Amino acid sequence: MEGKNPARIADVSRTAVDKLLVDAGKACLDYQDKVFRNLPCRNIQCDEIWSFVYAKDKNSPFAQIDQRFDKFTPPSI
């Protein structure tokens, strides 16, 4: 996520948004490192995330090409 738009919406500096995202990421990393160790799992299923902003390419008019995009996030373990 780019920090400029959330900063504008929340009326705070982009630096504050970036710091908050970094802090949240570190907190998630610490939590997952503590909780997701030595689990008794035999099988793990995971899937990728495919996100669309505005609309899928095939469903949006060519005139709005600058307002849409998609983002693929592969899984990592």
PDB file of C-alpha atoms in Angstrom:
ATOM      1  CA  MET A   1       0.000   0.000   0.000  1.00  0.00           C
ATOM      2  CA  GLU A   2       1.306   3.401  -0.863  1.00  0.00           C
ATOM      3  CA  GLY A   3       1.436   5.775   2.091  1.00  0.00           C
ATOM      4  CA  LYS A   4       0.263   8.876   0.233  1.00  0.00           C
ATOM      5  CA  ASN A   5      -3.450   8.054  -0.089  1.00  0.00           C
ATOM      6  CA  PRO A   6      -3.997   6.768   3.482  1.00  0.00           C
ATOM      7  CA  ALA A   7      -2.095   9.803   4.772  1.00  0.00           C
ATOM      8  CA  ARG A   8      -4.345  12.133   2.813  1.00  0.00           C
ATOM      9  CA  ILE A   9      -7.512  10.367   3.957  1.00  0.00           C
ATOM     10  CA  ALA A  10      -6.446  10.336   7.631  1.00  0.00           C
ATOM     11  CA  ASP A  11      -4.936  13.844   7.423  1.00  0.00           C
ATOM     12  CA  VAL A  12      -1.561  12.703   8.772  1.00  0.00           C
ATOM     13  CA  SER A  13       1.950  12.723   7.323  1.00  0.00           C
ATOM     14  CA  ARG A  14       3.112  10.024   4.943  1.00  0.00           C
ATOM     15  CA  THR A  15       6.007   9.332   7.319  1.00  0.00           C
ATOM     16  CA  ALA A  16       3.521   8.527  10.084  1.00  0.00           C
ATOM     17  CA  VAL A  17       1.679   6.076   7.822  1.00  0.00           C
ATOM     18  CA  ASP A  18       4.931   4.427   6.725  1.00  0.00           C
ATOM     19  CA  LYS A  19       6.108   4.080  10.345  1.00  0.00           C
ATOM     20  CA  LEU A  20       2.765   2.598  11.371  1.00  0.00           C
ATOM     21  CA  LEU A  21       2.957   0.019   8.554  1.00  0.00           C
ATOM     22  CA  VAL A  22       6.519  -0.939   9.525  1.00  0.00           C
ATOM     23  CA  ASP A  23       5.547  -1.234  13.204  1.00  0.00           C
ATOM     24  CA  ALA A  24       2.483  -3.335  12.325  1.00  0.00           C
ATOM     25  CA  GLY A  25       4.628  -5.599  10.152  1.00  0.00           C
ATOM     26  CA  LYS A  26       7.129  -6.125  12.968  1.00  0.00           C
ATOM     27  CA  ALA A  27       4.326  -6.874  15.441  1.00  0.00           C
ATOM     28  CA  CYS A  28       2.833  -9.442  13.040  1.00  0.00           C
ATOM     29  CA  LEU A  29       6.250 -11.011  12.520  1.00  0.00           C
ATOM     30  CA  ASP A  30       6.835 -11.323  16.273  1.00  0.00           C
ATOM     31  CA  TYR A  31       3.357 -12.763  16.864  1.00  0.00           C
ATOM     32  CA  GLN A  32       3.611 -15.322  14.071  1.00  0.00           C
ATOM     33  CA  ASP A  33       7.115 -16.287  15.160  1.00  0.00           C
ATOM     34  CA  LYS A  34       5.806 -17.100  18.656  1.00  0.00           C
ATOM     35  CA  VAL A  35       2.473 -18.707  17.750  1.00  0.00           C
ATOM     36  CA  PHE A  36       3.271 -20.634  14.561  1.00  0.00           C
ATOM     37  CA  ARG A  37       6.098 -22.822  15.836  1.00  0.00           C
ATOM     38  CA  ASN A  38       6.041 -26.576  16.428  1.00  0.00           C
ATOM     39  CA  LEU A  39       2.467 -26.956  15.223  1.00  0.00           C
ATOM     40  CA  PRO A  40       1.231 -30.562  14.985  1.00  0.00           C
ATOM     41  CA  CYS A  41       0.104 -30.116  11.365  1.00  0.00           C
ATOM     42  CA  ARG A  42       0.465 -32.960   8.910  1.00  0.00           C
ATOM     43  CA  ASN A  43      -0.795 -31.056   5.873  1.00  0.00           C
ATOM     44  CA  ILE A  44      -0.789 -27.358   5.115  1.00  0.00           C
ATOM     45  CA  GLN A  45      -2.863 -25.849   2.333  1.00  0.00           C
ATOM     46  CA  CYS A  46      -2.145 -22.366   1.064  1.00  0.00           C
ATOM     47  CA  ASP A  47      -3.119 -20.277  -1.903  1.00  0.00           C
ATOM     48  CA  GLU A  48      -1.995 -17.082  -3.530  1.00  0.00           C
ATOM     49  CA  ILE A  49      -3.857 -13.792  -3.321  1.00  0.00           C
ATOM     50  CA  TRP A  50      -4.963 -12.019  -6.485  1.00  0.00           C
ATOM     51  CA  SER A  51      -6.355  -8.535  -5.880  1.00  0.00           C
ATOM     52  CA  PHE A  52      -8.066  -6.171  -8.278  1.00  0.00           C
ATOM     53  CA  VAL A  53      -8.311  -2.397  -7.997  1.00  0.00           C
ATOM     54  CA  TYR A  54     -11.403  -0.990  -9.718  1.00  0.00           C
ATOM     55  CA  ALA A  55     -12.056  -3.993 -11.985  1.00  0.00           C
ATOM     56  CA  LYS A  56     -10.456  -6.856 -13.822  1.00  0.00           C
ATOM     57  CA  ASP A  57      -8.789  -5.818 -17.072  1.00  0.00           C
ATOM     58  CA  LYS A  58     -11.316  -7.710 -19.167  1.00  0.00           C
ATOM     59  CA  ASN A  59     -14.277  -5.985 -17.455  1.00  0.00           C
ATOM     60  CA  SER A  60     -13.180  -2.357 -17.578  1.00  0.00           C
ATOM     61  CA  PRO A  61     -13.233   0.053 -20.498  1.00  0.00           C
ATOM     62  CA  PHE A  62      -9.916   0.891 -22.142  1.00  0.00           C
ATOM     63  CA  ALA A  63     -10.471   4.585 -21.333  1.00  0.00           C
ATOM     64  CA  GLN A  64     -10.075   3.795 -17.634  1.00  0.00           C
ATOM     65  CA  ILE A  65      -6.803   1.909 -18.005  1.00  0.00           C
ATOM     66  CA  ASP A  66      -4.956   4.291 -15.662  1.00  0.00           C
ATOM     67  CA  GLN A  67      -7.473   3.670 -12.840  1.00  0.00           C
ATOM     68  CA  ARG A  68      -7.165  -0.091 -12.629  1.00  0.00           C
ATOM     69  CA  PHE A  69      -4.518  -2.666 -11.890  1.00  0.00           C
ATOM     70  CA  ASP A  70      -4.138  -6.114 -10.430  1.00  0.00           C
ATOM     71  CA  LYS A  71      -1.693  -7.417  -7.869  1.00  0.00           C
ATOM     72  CA  PHE A  72      -0.483 -10.973  -7.338  1.00  0.00           C
ATOM     73  CA  THR A  73       0.872 -11.991  -3.916  1.00  0.00           C
ATOM     74  CA  PRO A  74       2.512 -15.431  -3.849  1.00  0.00           C
ATOM     75  CA  PRO A  75       2.408 -17.511  -0.668  1.00  0.00           C
ATOM     76  CA  SER A  76       5.548 -17.888   1.413  1.00  0.00           C
ATOM     77  CA  ILE A  77       6.241 -20.275   4.243  1.00  0.00           C
TER      78      ILE A  77
END
